[in-house]
Short mmCIF file of C-alpha atoms in Angstrom, two decimals:
data_model
loop_
_atom_site.label_atom_id
_atom_site.label_comp_id
_atom_site.label_asym_id
_atom_site.label_seq_id
_atom_site.Cartn_x
_atom_site.Cartn_y
_atom_site.Cartn_z
CA MET A 114 -19.30 -38.97 16.02
CA ALA A 115 -18.50 -34.81 15.56
CA MET A 116 -16.95 -33.19 15.44
CA ARG A 117 -18.74 -31.03 12.75
CA LYS A 118 -17.97 -27.92 10.54
CA ASP A 119 -20.28 -25.08 9.69
CA ILE A 120 -20.35 -21.94 7.75
CA ASP A 121 -21.86 -18.47 8.24
CA HIS A 122 -24.58 -17.79 5.71
CA GLY A 123 -22.58 -18.28 2.55
CA ARG A 124 -19.37 -16.86 3.87
CA TRP A 125 -16.18 -18.67 4.99
CA GLY A 126 -14.71 -16.67 7.77
CA GLY A 127 -15.62 -13.31 5.93
CA VAL A 128 -14.64 -14.65 2.38
CA LYS A 129 -17.59 -15.24 -0.02
CA GLN A 130 -17.84 -18.75 -1.45
CA GLY A 131 -16.93 -17.34 -4.82
CA GLY A 132 -13.68 -16.01 -3.34
CA LEU A 133 -12.53 -19.60 -2.64
CA ALA A 134 -11.96 -20.17 -6.35
CA VAL A 135 -9.55 -17.22 -6.26
CA LEU A 136 -7.92 -18.76 -3.05
CA LEU A 137 -7.50 -22.00 -4.87
CA LEU A 138 -5.77 -20.24 -7.73
CA VAL A 139 -3.57 -18.49 -5.37
CA ALA A 140 -2.64 -21.69 -3.67
CA ALA A 141 -1.72 -23.30 -6.94
CA PHE A 142 0.58 -20.61 -7.99
CA PHE A 143 2.46 -20.09 -4.64
CA SER A 144 5.77 -21.89 -4.28
CA PRO A 145 5.81 -24.75 -1.79
CA GLY A 146 6.01 -23.18 1.78
CA CYS A 147 4.43 -19.93 0.79
CA ALA A 148 0.82 -20.94 0.25
CA SER A 149 0.26 -22.14 3.82
CA LEU A 150 1.78 -18.86 5.14
CA VAL A 151 -0.81 -16.95 3.39
CA ILE A 152 -3.89 -19.21 3.81
CA GLN A 153 -3.34 -21.15 6.99
CA PRO A 154 -4.15 -18.05 9.18
CA MET A 155 -7.72 -18.10 7.42
CA VAL A 156 -8.33 -21.76 8.22
CA GLY A 157 -8.86 -21.36 12.09
CA PRO A 158 -11.54 -18.69 11.69
CA VAL A 159 -13.22 -20.85 8.95
CA VAL A 160 -13.41 -23.81 11.12
CA LYS A 161 -14.81 -21.64 14.09
CA ASN A 162 -17.50 -20.20 11.86
CA LEU A 163 -18.29 -23.65 10.43
CA ASN A 164 -18.94 -25.02 14.05
CA ARG A 165 -21.26 -22.16 14.79
CA GLN A 166 -23.47 -22.82 11.66
CA ALA A 167 -27.06 -24.06 12.24
CA ASP A 168 -27.99 -24.36 8.41
CA LEU A 169 -27.22 -27.99 7.58
CA GLU A 170 -28.18 -27.54 3.88
CA LEU A 171 -25.74 -24.63 3.60
CA VAL A 172 -22.90 -26.84 5.03
CA CYS A 173 -23.72 -29.68 2.72
CA ASP A 174 -23.59 -27.41 -0.32
CA GLY A 175 -20.62 -25.37 0.67
CA ALA A 176 -18.07 -27.56 2.41
CA PRO A 177 -16.72 -29.15 -0.68
CA SER A 178 -14.97 -25.87 -1.64
CA TYR A 179 -13.24 -25.82 1.74
CA LEU A 180 -12.04 -29.45 1.13
CA LEU A 181 -10.69 -28.42 -2.40
CA LEU A 182 -8.78 -25.64 -0.78
CA LEU A 183 -7.19 -27.98 1.76
CA ASP A 184 -6.36 -30.56 -0.99
CA SER A 185 -4.57 -27.88 -3.10
CA LEU A 186 -2.53 -26.71 -0.09
CA LEU A 187 -1.55 -30.32 0.75
CA VAL A 188 -0.29 -31.05 -2.80
CA SER A 189 2.16 -28.14 -2.30
CA GLU A 190 3.06 -29.20 1.39
CA PRO A 191 2.29 -32.80 1.73
CA ASP A 192 4.07 -33.24 5.11
CA ASN A 193 2.69 -30.06 6.73
CA ALA A 194 1.29 -31.44 10.07
CA ARG A 195 -1.04 -28.36 10.62
CA LEU A 196 -2.49 -28.80 7.14
CA LEU A 197 -2.90 -32.60 7.60
CA LEU A 198 -4.76 -31.95 10.86
CA HIS A 199 -7.22 -29.58 9.12
CA GLY A 200 -7.73 -31.98 6.22
CA THR A 201 -8.27 -34.88 8.61
CA GLN A 202 -10.88 -32.95 10.59
CA ALA A 203 -12.65 -31.60 7.53
CA TYR A 204 -12.95 -34.77 5.69
CA THR A 205 -13.88 -36.68 8.78
CA ALA A 206 -16.67 -34.29 9.52
CA TYR A 207 -18.03 -34.10 6.03
CA ALA A 208 -18.04 -37.78 5.56
CA SER A 209 -20.00 -38.02 8.87
CA ILE A 210 -22.71 -35.66 7.83
CA MET A 211 -23.15 -37.29 4.32
CA PRO A 212 -26.22 -39.36 5.32
CA GLU A 213 -27.88 -36.17 6.71
CA CYS A 214 -27.09 -34.35 3.44
CA GLY A 215 -28.96 -37.17 1.60
CA ARG A 216 -25.82 -38.52 0.02
CA PRO A 217 -24.83 -41.63 2.10
CA GLU A 218 -23.02 -43.21 -0.82
CA ARG A 219 -20.44 -40.34 -0.65
CA ALA A 220 -19.61 -41.17 2.94
CA VAL A 221 -17.56 -44.20 2.02
CA VAL A 222 -15.34 -42.20 -0.45
CA LEU A 223 -14.87 -39.26 1.83
CA GLY A 224 -14.25 -41.62 4.84
CA GLU A 225 -11.38 -43.26 2.78
CA ARG A 226 -9.88 -39.76 2.33
CA ALA A 227 -10.28 -38.89 5.93
CA ARG A 228 -8.44 -42.02 6.84
CA ALA A 229 -5.65 -41.36 4.42
CA TYR A 230 -5.16 -37.90 5.76
CA GLY A 231 -5.42 -39.33 9.38
CA LEU A 232 -2.71 -41.98 8.79
CA ARG A 233 -0.37 -39.22 7.25
CA LEU A 234 -1.08 -37.04 10.25
CA LEU A 235 -0.10 -39.88 12.52
CA GLY A 236 2.92 -40.53 10.53
CA THR A 237 4.29 -36.91 11.36
CA TYR A 238 5.00 -38.55 14.72
CA LYS A 239 7.83 -40.84 13.45
CA SER A 240 7.12 -43.72 15.68
CA LEU A 241 3.74 -44.07 14.10
CA ALA A 242 4.86 -43.96 10.41
CA GLY A 243 3.06 -46.60 8.41
CA ALA A 244 0.59 -47.05 11.33
CA ALA A 245 -1.75 -49.21 9.24
CA SER A 246 0.71 -51.92 8.53
CA LEU A 247 2.35 -52.03 11.97
CA PRO A 248 1.50 -55.15 14.01
CA LEU A 249 -0.77 -54.28 17.00
CA ALA A 250 1.97 -54.98 19.61
CA VAL A 251 4.40 -52.76 17.87
CA PHE A 252 1.77 -50.01 17.40
CA SER A 253 0.73 -50.20 20.92
CA GLU A 254 4.38 -49.96 22.18
CA ALA A 255 5.09 -46.91 19.89
CA LEU A 256 2.12 -45.14 21.39
CA GLN A 257 3.64 -45.29 24.92
CA SER A 258 6.44 -42.77 23.86
CA ALA A 259 3.84 -40.14 22.60
CA GLY A 260 3.57 -37.22 25.01
CA PRO A 261 0.94 -34.62 25.67
CA GLY A 262 2.08 -32.64 22.49
CA GLU A 263 0.78 -35.46 20.32
CA VAL A 264 -2.68 -35.63 21.67
CA GLU A 265 -4.29 -33.74 18.83
CA LYS A 266 -2.63 -36.17 16.20
CA LEU A 267 -3.55 -39.20 18.06
CA PHE A 268 -7.24 -38.21 18.66
CA TRP A 269 -8.09 -36.95 15.18
CA GLY A 270 -5.95 -39.70 13.40
CA GLY A 271 -7.98 -42.28 15.48
CA TYR A 272 -11.28 -40.48 14.90
CA SER A 273 -10.78 -40.30 11.12
CA TRP A 274 -9.82 -44.18 11.15
CA ALA A 275 -12.86 -44.93 13.14
CA THR A 276 -15.18 -43.00 10.72
CA TRP A 277 -13.80 -44.89 7.74
CA ILE A 278 -14.41 -48.21 9.71
CA GLY A 279 -17.89 -47.09 10.49
CA PHE A 280 -18.79 -46.60 6.81
CA SER A 281 -16.97 -49.76 5.67
CA GLN A 282 -20.13 -51.78 5.98
CA GLY A 283 -18.48 -54.44 8.21
CA ALA A 284 -15.49 -55.24 5.78
CA PRO A 285 -13.31 -57.61 7.73
CA ALA A 286 -10.08 -55.61 6.90
CA ALA A 287 -11.57 -52.40 8.30
CA VAL A 288 -13.08 -54.07 11.45
CA ALA A 289 -9.74 -55.67 12.10
CA ASP A 290 -8.25 -52.11 12.62
CA LEU A 291 -10.63 -51.24 15.50
CA PRO A 292 -8.13 -52.45 18.25
CA LYS A 293 -5.51 -49.86 16.99
CA VAL A 294 -8.12 -47.12 17.22
CA GLU A 295 -8.93 -48.35 20.75
CA GLN A 296 -5.27 -48.05 21.59
CA LEU A 297 -5.04 -44.58 20.26
CA MET A 298 -8.00 -43.41 22.38
CA LEU A 299 -6.64 -45.13 25.44
CA ARG A 300 -3.48 -43.21 24.98
CA VAL A 301 -5.34 -39.93 24.61
CA LEU A 302 -7.18 -40.73 27.88
CA ALA A 303 -3.79 -41.24 29.58
CA LEU A 304 -2.46 -37.97 28.19
CA ASP A 305 -5.48 -35.69 28.38
CA GLU A 306 -8.90 -37.20 28.99
CA THR A 307 -10.51 -33.73 28.56
CA PHE A 308 -9.50 -33.20 24.91
CA TYR A 309 -12.34 -32.34 22.58
CA HIS A 310 -15.19 -32.59 25.09
CA GLY A 311 -13.94 -35.98 26.37
CA GLY A 312 -14.10 -37.35 22.83
CA ALA A 313 -11.78 -40.42 23.70
CA HIS A 314 -14.29 -41.33 26.40
CA LEU A 315 -17.16 -40.92 23.91
CA PHE A 316 -15.52 -43.19 21.42
CA LEU A 317 -14.85 -45.90 24.04
CA GLY A 318 -18.33 -45.69 25.32
CA VAL A 319 -19.54 -46.35 21.77
CA TYR A 320 -16.93 -49.09 21.24
CA TYR A 321 -17.53 -51.01 24.48
CA GLY A 322 -21.25 -50.54 24.32
CA SER A 323 -21.94 -51.48 20.76
CA LEU A 324 -20.72 -55.12 20.99
CA PRO A 325 -22.74 -57.85 22.62
CA VAL A 326 -21.07 -59.12 25.79
CA MET A 327 -20.36 -62.49 24.19
CA LEU A 328 -18.38 -60.66 21.47
CA GLY A 329 -16.28 -58.53 23.83
CA GLY A 330 -18.77 -55.94 24.81
CA ARG A 331 -18.46 -54.26 28.28
CA PRO A 332 -21.60 -52.38 29.02
CA GLU A 333 -20.68 -51.13 32.42
CA VAL A 334 -17.34 -49.92 31.10
CA SER A 335 -19.20 -48.19 28.31
CA ARG A 336 -21.51 -46.47 30.79
CA THR A 337 -18.61 -45.28 32.74
CA HIS A 338 -17.03 -43.69 29.75
CA PHE A 339 -20.19 -41.93 28.81
CA GLU A 340 -20.80 -40.55 32.20
CA ARG A 341 -17.14 -39.29 32.36
CA ALA A 342 -17.64 -37.66 28.79
CA LEU A 343 -20.82 -36.03 29.96
CA ALA A 344 -19.11 -34.55 33.14
CA ILE A 345 -16.11 -33.31 31.01
CA GLY A 346 -18.36 -31.72 28.40
CA GLU A 347 -20.86 -30.36 31.02
CA ARG A 348 -23.64 -31.98 29.00
CA ARG A 349 -23.40 -29.37 26.33
CA PHE A 350 -21.90 -31.68 23.63
CA LEU A 351 -25.15 -33.36 22.56
CA PRO A 352 -23.61 -36.13 20.53
CA THR A 353 -22.39 -37.82 23.73
CA LEU A 354 -26.13 -37.85 24.94
CA VAL A 355 -27.34 -39.36 21.91
CA ALA A 356 -24.59 -41.98 21.73
CA TYR A 357 -25.18 -42.80 25.36
CA ALA A 358 -28.81 -43.63 24.56
CA GLU A 359 -28.11 -45.37 21.37
CA TYR A 360 -25.12 -47.53 22.30
CA TYR A 361 -25.74 -48.08 26.07
CA ALA A 362 -29.36 -47.50 27.11
CA ARG A 363 -30.67 -49.49 23.97
CA GLN A 364 -28.25 -52.20 24.17
CA THR A 365 -29.11 -52.83 27.85
CA LEU A 366 -32.81 -52.31 27.25
CA ASP A 367 -33.01 -49.41 29.78
CA ARG A 368 -35.90 -47.59 28.36
CA GLU A 369 -36.17 -44.92 31.07
CA LEU A 370 -32.43 -43.96 30.48
CA TYR A 371 -32.97 -43.94 26.74
CA VAL A 372 -35.95 -41.56 26.74
CA ARG A 373 -34.43 -39.35 29.48
CA LEU A 374 -31.11 -38.76 27.48
CA LEU A 375 -32.96 -38.09 24.20
CA GLU A 376 -35.39 -35.80 25.78
CA GLU A 377 -32.61 -33.81 27.42
CA THR A 378 -31.02 -33.59 24.01
CA MET A 379 -34.20 -32.21 22.49
CA ALA A 380 -34.67 -29.71 25.27
CA PHE A 381 -31.18 -28.27 25.14
CA ASP A 382 -30.99 -24.68 24.14
CA LEU A 383 -28.46 -24.40 21.15
CA ALA A 384 -27.62 -20.71 22.24
CA LEU A 385 -26.02 -22.16 25.45
CA ALA A 386 -23.20 -23.63 23.35
CA PRO A 387 -22.76 -21.50 20.19
CA ASP A 388 -19.39 -23.00 19.31
CA LEU A 389 -21.04 -26.48 19.15
CA THR A 390 -24.06 -25.49 17.11
CA MET A 391 -23.57 -27.76 14.01
CA ALA A 392 -22.73 -30.84 16.17
CA ASN A 393 -25.81 -30.12 18.37
CA VAL A 394 -28.15 -29.54 15.49
CA LEU A 395 -27.09 -32.97 13.98
CA ALA A 396 -27.46 -34.67 17.44
CA LYS A 397 -30.95 -33.30 17.85
CA ARG A 398 -32.00 -34.58 14.41
CA ARG A 399 -30.64 -38.02 15.36
CA ALA A 400 -32.42 -37.86 18.93
CA GLN A 401 -35.80 -36.99 17.24
CA ARG A 402 -35.52 -40.07 15.06
CA LEU A 403 -34.49 -42.33 17.84
CA LEU A 404 -37.40 -41.08 20.03
CA ALA A 405 -39.80 -41.92 17.38
CA GLN A 406 -38.49 -45.60 17.51
CA VAL A 407 -39.15 -46.18 21.26
CA GLU A 408 -42.08 -48.48 20.92
CA ASP A 409 -40.25 -50.52 18.27
CA VAL A 410 -37.02 -50.79 20.26
CA PHE A 411 -38.57 -51.52 23.59
#
């Protein structure tokens, strides 16, 4: 789910890719605390430019340099919450696009790194330190003390965790963590349901829609979450449309809705949401494949 990054024709926020090697060296030589003061102001523009990129191949080839930069900074400042947030977002996004980059095997490794950074990010909120090992009841209780200022941590920590689970190939230990991710997203909804284009609603729509009813699936709850996410995102965040088709319409055998959602995705003009270009490009690619499967699915 996307939350994607993009680059601007071989440049990272005005810095050529070759310049990243220099930045990495700079980061390595700065004393702890100084590196992020110099480089963190560059990260925001880089992320914004990444999100506006339409060239998937360029992102696939260039993003590793950005990941290496973040890794280097986090070696110097392992508890820096802002850097952990950027690392979590970057690894989550890059893991998610690995299948589209033709390297699905890398998704597992990158997903593990995304989760590791995400758990460290959650741990910067003291009540959630060691979140992976906390019993579910203790974890859920700890979440109730989180306020609006923690929404960003909760969402991206949960989304990175979900990404790792998604690439775990059904490993029982990974799937067993899903209730914790559910609790994170429910807390995000309680604090700010609009965060990241209604991303918590999108996750819960997928979560409740992907399971058969006999195994805990709740299709109508799923539909409610998808509809709310679409309203919040004003139908401009195309991953919501595609997920709605794939995890609700297909599961409930609603062919008309399935086709309508995917055709709406394909017809969307990318220029209407330039800051969501990469996420929407990927959604269109997925929608095209799903439309080609209509006769097989229904």
